[in-house]
Coordinates of C-alpha atoms in Angstrom, one line a residue:
X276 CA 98.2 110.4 42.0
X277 CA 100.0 109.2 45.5
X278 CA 98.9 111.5 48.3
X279 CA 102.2 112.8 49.7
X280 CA 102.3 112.0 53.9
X281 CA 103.5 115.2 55.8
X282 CA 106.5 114.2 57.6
X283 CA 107.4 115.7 61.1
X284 CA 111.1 117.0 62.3
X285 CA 112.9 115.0 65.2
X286 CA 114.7 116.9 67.5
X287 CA 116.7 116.0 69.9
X288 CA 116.9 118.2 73.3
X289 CA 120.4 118.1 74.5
X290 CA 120.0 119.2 78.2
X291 CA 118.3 116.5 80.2
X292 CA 118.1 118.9 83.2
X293 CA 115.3 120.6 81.7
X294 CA 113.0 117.6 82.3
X295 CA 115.0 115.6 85.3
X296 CA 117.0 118.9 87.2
X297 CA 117.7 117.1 89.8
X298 CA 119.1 113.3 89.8
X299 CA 118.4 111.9 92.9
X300 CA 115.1 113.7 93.1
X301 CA 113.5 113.9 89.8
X302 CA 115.2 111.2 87.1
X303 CA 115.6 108.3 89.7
X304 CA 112.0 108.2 90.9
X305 CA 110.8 108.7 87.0
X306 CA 113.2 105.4 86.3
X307 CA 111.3 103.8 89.4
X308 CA 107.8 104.2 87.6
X309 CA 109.1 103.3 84.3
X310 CA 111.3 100.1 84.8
X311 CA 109.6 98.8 81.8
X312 CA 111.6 101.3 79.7
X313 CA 114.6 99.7 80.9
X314 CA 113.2 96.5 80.5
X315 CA 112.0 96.6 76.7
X316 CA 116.1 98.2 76.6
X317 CA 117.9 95.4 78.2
X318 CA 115.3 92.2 77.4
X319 CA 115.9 91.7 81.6
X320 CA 112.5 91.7 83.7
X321 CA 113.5 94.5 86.0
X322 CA 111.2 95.2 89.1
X323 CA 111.6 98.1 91.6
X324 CA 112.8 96.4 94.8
X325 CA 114.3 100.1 96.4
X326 CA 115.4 103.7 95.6
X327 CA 118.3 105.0 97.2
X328 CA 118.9 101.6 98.5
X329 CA 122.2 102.4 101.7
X330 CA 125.3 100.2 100.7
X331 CA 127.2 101.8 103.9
X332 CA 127.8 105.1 103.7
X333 CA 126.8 105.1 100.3
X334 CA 123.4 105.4 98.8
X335 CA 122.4 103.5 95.3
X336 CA 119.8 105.0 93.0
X337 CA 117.9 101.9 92.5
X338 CA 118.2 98.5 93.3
X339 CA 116.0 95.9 91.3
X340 CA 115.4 92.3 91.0
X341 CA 115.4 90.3 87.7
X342 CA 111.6 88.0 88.3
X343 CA 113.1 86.0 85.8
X344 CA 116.1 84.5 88.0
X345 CA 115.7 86.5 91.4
X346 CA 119.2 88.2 90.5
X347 CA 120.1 91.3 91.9
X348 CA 120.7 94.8 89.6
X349 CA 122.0 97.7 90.5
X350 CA 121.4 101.0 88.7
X351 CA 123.7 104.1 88.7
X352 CA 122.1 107.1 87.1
X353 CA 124.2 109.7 85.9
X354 CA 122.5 112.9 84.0
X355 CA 126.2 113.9 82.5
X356 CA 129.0 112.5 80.7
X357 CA 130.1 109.1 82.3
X358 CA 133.4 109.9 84.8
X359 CA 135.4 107.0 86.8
X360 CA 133.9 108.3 90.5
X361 CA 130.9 107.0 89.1
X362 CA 132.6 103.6 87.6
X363 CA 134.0 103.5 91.1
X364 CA 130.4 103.6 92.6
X365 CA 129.4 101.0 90.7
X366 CA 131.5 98.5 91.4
X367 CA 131.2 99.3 95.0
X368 CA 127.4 99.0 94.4
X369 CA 127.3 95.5 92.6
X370 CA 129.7 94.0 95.7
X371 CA 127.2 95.4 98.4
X372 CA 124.0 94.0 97.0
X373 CA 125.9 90.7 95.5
X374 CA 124.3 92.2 91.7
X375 CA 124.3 90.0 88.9
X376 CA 123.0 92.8 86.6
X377 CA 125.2 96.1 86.8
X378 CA 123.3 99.1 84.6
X379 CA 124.8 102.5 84.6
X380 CA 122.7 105.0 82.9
X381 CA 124.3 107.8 81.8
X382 CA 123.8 111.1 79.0
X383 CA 126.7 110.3 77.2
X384 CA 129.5 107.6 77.3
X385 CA 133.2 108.2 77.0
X386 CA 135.4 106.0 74.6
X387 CA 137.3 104.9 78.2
X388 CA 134.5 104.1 80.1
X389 CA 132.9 102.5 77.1
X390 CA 136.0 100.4 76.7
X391 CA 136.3 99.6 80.3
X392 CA 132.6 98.1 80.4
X393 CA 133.0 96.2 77.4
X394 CA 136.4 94.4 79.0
X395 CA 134.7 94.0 82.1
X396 CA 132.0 92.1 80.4
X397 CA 134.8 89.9 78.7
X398 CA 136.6 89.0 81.7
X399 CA 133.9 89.1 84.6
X400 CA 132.4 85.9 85.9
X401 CA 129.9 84.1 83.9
X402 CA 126.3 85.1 85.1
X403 CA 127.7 88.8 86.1
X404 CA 126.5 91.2 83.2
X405 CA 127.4 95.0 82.7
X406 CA 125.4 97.8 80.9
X407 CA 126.1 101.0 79.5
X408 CA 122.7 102.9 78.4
X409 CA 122.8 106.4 77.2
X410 CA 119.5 108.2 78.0
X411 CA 118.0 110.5 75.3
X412 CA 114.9 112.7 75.0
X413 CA 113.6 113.3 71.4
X414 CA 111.1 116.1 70.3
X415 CA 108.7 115.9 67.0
X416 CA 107.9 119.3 65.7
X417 CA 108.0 120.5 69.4
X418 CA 106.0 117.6 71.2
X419 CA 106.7 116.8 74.5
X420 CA 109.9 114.9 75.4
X421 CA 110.3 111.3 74.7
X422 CA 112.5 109.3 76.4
X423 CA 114.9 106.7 74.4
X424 CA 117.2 104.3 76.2
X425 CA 120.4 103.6 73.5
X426 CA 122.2 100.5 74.9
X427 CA 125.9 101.3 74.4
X428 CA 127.4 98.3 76.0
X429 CA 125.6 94.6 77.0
X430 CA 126.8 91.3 78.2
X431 CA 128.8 88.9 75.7
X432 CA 126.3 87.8 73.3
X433 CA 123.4 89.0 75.2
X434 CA 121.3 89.7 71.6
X435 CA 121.8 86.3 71.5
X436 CA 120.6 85.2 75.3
X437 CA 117.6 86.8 75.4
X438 CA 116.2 86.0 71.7
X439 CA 116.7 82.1 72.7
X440 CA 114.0 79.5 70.8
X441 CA 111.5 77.9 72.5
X442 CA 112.3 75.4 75.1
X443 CA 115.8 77.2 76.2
X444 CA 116.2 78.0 80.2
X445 CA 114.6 81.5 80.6
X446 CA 114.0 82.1 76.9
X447 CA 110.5 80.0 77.1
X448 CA 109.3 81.9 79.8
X449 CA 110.0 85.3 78.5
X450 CA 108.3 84.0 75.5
X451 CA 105.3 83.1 77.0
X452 CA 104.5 86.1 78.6
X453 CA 105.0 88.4 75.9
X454 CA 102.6 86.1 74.0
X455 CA 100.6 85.7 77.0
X456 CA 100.2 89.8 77.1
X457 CA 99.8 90.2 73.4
X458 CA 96.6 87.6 74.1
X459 CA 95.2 89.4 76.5
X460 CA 95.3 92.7 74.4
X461 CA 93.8 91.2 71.8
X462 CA 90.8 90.1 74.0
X463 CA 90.2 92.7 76.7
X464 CA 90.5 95.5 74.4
X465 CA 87.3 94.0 72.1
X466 CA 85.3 94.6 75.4
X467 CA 83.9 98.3 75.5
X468 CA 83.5 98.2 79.5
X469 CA 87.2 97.1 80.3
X470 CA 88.6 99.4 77.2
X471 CA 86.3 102.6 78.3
X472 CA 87.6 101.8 81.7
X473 CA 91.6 101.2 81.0
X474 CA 94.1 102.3 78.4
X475 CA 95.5 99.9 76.1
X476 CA 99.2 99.1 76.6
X477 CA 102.0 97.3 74.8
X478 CA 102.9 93.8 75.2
X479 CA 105.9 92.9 77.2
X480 CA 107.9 90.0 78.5
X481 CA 107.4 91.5 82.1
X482 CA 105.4 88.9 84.6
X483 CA 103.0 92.1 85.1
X484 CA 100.8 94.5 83.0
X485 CA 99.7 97.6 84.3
X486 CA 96.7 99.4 84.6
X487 CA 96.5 103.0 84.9
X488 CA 93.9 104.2 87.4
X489 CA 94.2 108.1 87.7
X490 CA 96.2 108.4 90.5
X491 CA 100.3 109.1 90.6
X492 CA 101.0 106.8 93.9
X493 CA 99.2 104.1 92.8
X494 CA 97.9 101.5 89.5
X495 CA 96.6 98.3 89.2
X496 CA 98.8 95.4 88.4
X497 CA 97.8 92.1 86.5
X498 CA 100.5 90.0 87.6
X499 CA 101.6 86.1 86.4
X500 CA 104.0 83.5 88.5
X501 CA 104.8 80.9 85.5
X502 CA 106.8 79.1 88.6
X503 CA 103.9 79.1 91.1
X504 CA 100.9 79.1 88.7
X505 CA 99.2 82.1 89.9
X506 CA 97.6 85.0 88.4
X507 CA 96.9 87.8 90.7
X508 CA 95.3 91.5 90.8
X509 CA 96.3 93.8 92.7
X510 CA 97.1 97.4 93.8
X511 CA 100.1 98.5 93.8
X512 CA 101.3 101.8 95.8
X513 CA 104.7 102.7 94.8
X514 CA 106.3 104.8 97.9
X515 CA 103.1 106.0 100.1
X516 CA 102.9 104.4 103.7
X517 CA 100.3 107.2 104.5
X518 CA 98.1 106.3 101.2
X519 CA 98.0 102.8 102.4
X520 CA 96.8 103.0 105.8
X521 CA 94.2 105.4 104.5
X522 CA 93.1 102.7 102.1
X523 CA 92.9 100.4 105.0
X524 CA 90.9 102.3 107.1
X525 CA 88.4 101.1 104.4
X526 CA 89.2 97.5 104.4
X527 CA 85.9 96.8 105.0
X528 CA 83.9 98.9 102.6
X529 CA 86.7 97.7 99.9
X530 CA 86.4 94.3 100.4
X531 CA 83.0 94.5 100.4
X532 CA 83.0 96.3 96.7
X533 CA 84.8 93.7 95.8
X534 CA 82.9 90.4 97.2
X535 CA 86.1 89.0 98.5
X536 CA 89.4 89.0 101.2
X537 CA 92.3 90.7 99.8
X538 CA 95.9 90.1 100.8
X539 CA 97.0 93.6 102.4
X540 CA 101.0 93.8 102.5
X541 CA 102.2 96.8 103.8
X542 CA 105.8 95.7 103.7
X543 CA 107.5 97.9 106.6
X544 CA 110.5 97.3 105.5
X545 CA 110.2 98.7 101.6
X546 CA 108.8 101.9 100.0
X547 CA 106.1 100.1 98.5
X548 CA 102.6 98.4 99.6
X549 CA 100.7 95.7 98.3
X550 CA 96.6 95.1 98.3
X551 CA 95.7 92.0 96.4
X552 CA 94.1 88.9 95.2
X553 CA 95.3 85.5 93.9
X554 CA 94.3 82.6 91.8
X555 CA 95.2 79.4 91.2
X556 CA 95.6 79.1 86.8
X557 CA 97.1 76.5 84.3
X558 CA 99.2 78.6 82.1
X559 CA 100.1 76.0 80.4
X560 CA 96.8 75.2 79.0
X561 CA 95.9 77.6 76.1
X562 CA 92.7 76.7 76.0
X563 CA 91.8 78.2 79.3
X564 CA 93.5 81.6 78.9
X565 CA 89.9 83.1 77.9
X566 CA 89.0 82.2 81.4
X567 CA 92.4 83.8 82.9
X568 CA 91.5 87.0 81.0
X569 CA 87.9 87.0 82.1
X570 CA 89.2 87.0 85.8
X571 CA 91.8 89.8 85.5
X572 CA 89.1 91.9 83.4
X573 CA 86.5 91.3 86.0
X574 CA 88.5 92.0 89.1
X575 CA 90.7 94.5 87.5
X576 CA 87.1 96.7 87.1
X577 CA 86.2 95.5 90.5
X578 CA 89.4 97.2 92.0
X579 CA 89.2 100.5 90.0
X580 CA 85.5 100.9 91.2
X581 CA 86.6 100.1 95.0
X582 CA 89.3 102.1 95.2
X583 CA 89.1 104.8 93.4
X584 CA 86.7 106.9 95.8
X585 CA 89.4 106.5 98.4
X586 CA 92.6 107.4 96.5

């Protein structure tokens, strides 16, 4: 006799304010930490270049870069029903930073403004893109929130873009990292040191997978340039100046832990900082992946043990 499964109930909680009250000052830096949400959303390869990025007088929630194709997006958060000042912002927005990518996120979307972003995506240049994402937060027999990105609006024929074969301009390389990632799952995760040490995550077409180190300002980053060839560690400080001077007060004793120089970037001129290392690698040659993973396993333990003391 089949053993029933016991099922839970989904819920979905309605006010968003009771986990983001505030816009500017709770959802937007949560987006900033979890661009791969709106990555695995849109199939673009988001990364944080600034939060409340000036376009005159005005102030955008987050301005990103696509790794991809070095394209400019901007994103417009909006924890109520979509209105046309924030349409009007949004626009204003995508001709201060020159955006290719235009994402408005958004609790609910009215039938106008859907229909305005779907006719902007039919009669916008080619190469200019515009989203409409609803944000949701879903409960299981009262869990904790989970976040769900419902894409209400995308480019012409995006589904089609970003699922191109093989071989296609910017398909292959999105391609390649996801299989590249799902690789190095598969590997590092058989190896009790590095998986007592770091929590698995899921594969993802990003140029970067992160490693979570105990600490809210910072994580460790394994990073891959298919242009340049390069595979990289490194730590990355999301919007803490004063954590990264205190780290270099240390240089010495860090690089030390490690056995090696590291790159410090402190990057003046952006909320985040830089500390990291960089390798030469084939990525093209399968057969020496094992030996890519072995470095970012290695040095990725290395890191955690050198700066976690300080941070």
């Amino acid at each position: 006799m089949a053993i029933k499964a016991k099922l839970g109930s989904m819920t979905q909680i309605t006010n968003l304010r009771s986990v983001w009250p505030n816009e500017a000052s709770d959802f937007t830096p949560w987006l900033a930490e979890n661009m791969e949400l709106l990555n695995e959303a849109t199939g673009l390869s988001l990364e944080l270049v600034e939060q409340e990025s000036a376009v005159g007088s005005f102030s955008l929630d987050v301005l990103a870069q696509d790794t991809e194709t070095g394209a400019n997006a901007v994103i417009e958060n909006q924890l109520e029903d979509t209105n046309h000042d924030h349409l009007g912002k949004l626009l204003t927005y995508a001709a201060g930073k020159e955006a290719k990518y235009i994402i408005w996120i958004v609790k609910a979307a009215r039938e106008e403004h859907r229909a305005a972003i779907e006719w902007l995506n039919s009669n916008t240049v080619d190469g200019v893109g515009f989203f409409l994402i609803e944000i949701q937060l879903w409960s299981i027999d009262g869990s904790a929130p989970a976040p769900k990105l419902n894409v209400v609006e995308q480019p012409n024929d995006w589904a089609k873009i970003i699922k191109r074969p093989s071989g296609s301009q910017g398909g292959a390389a999105v391609q390649f990292k996801y299989d590249y990632w799902t690789a190095f799952n598969d590997y590092a995760f058989q190896n009790t040191t590095f998986a007592s040490a770091f929590n698995r995550h899921k594969a993802s077409s990003d140029h970067w997978y992160t490693l979570n180190i105990g600490s809210s300002e910072a994580h460790i980053s394994l990073l891959v340039n298919t242009k340049a060839n390069v595979i990289a560690v490194e730590l990355s400080i999301t919007n803490s100046k004063a954590l990264y001077d205190s780290l270099a007060a240390h240089k010495d004793e860090i690089e030390s832990s490690i056995g090696t120089k590291l790159d410090w970037r402190r990057l003046d001129k952006k909320k985040a900082c830089r500390i990291l290392m960089e390798k030469t690698a084939d990525l093209k040659d399968s057969e020496k992946q094992k030996e890519q993973f072995e470095w970012f396993m290695e040095n990725a333990l290395a890191f955690k043990k050198a700066f976690s003391k300080y941070l």
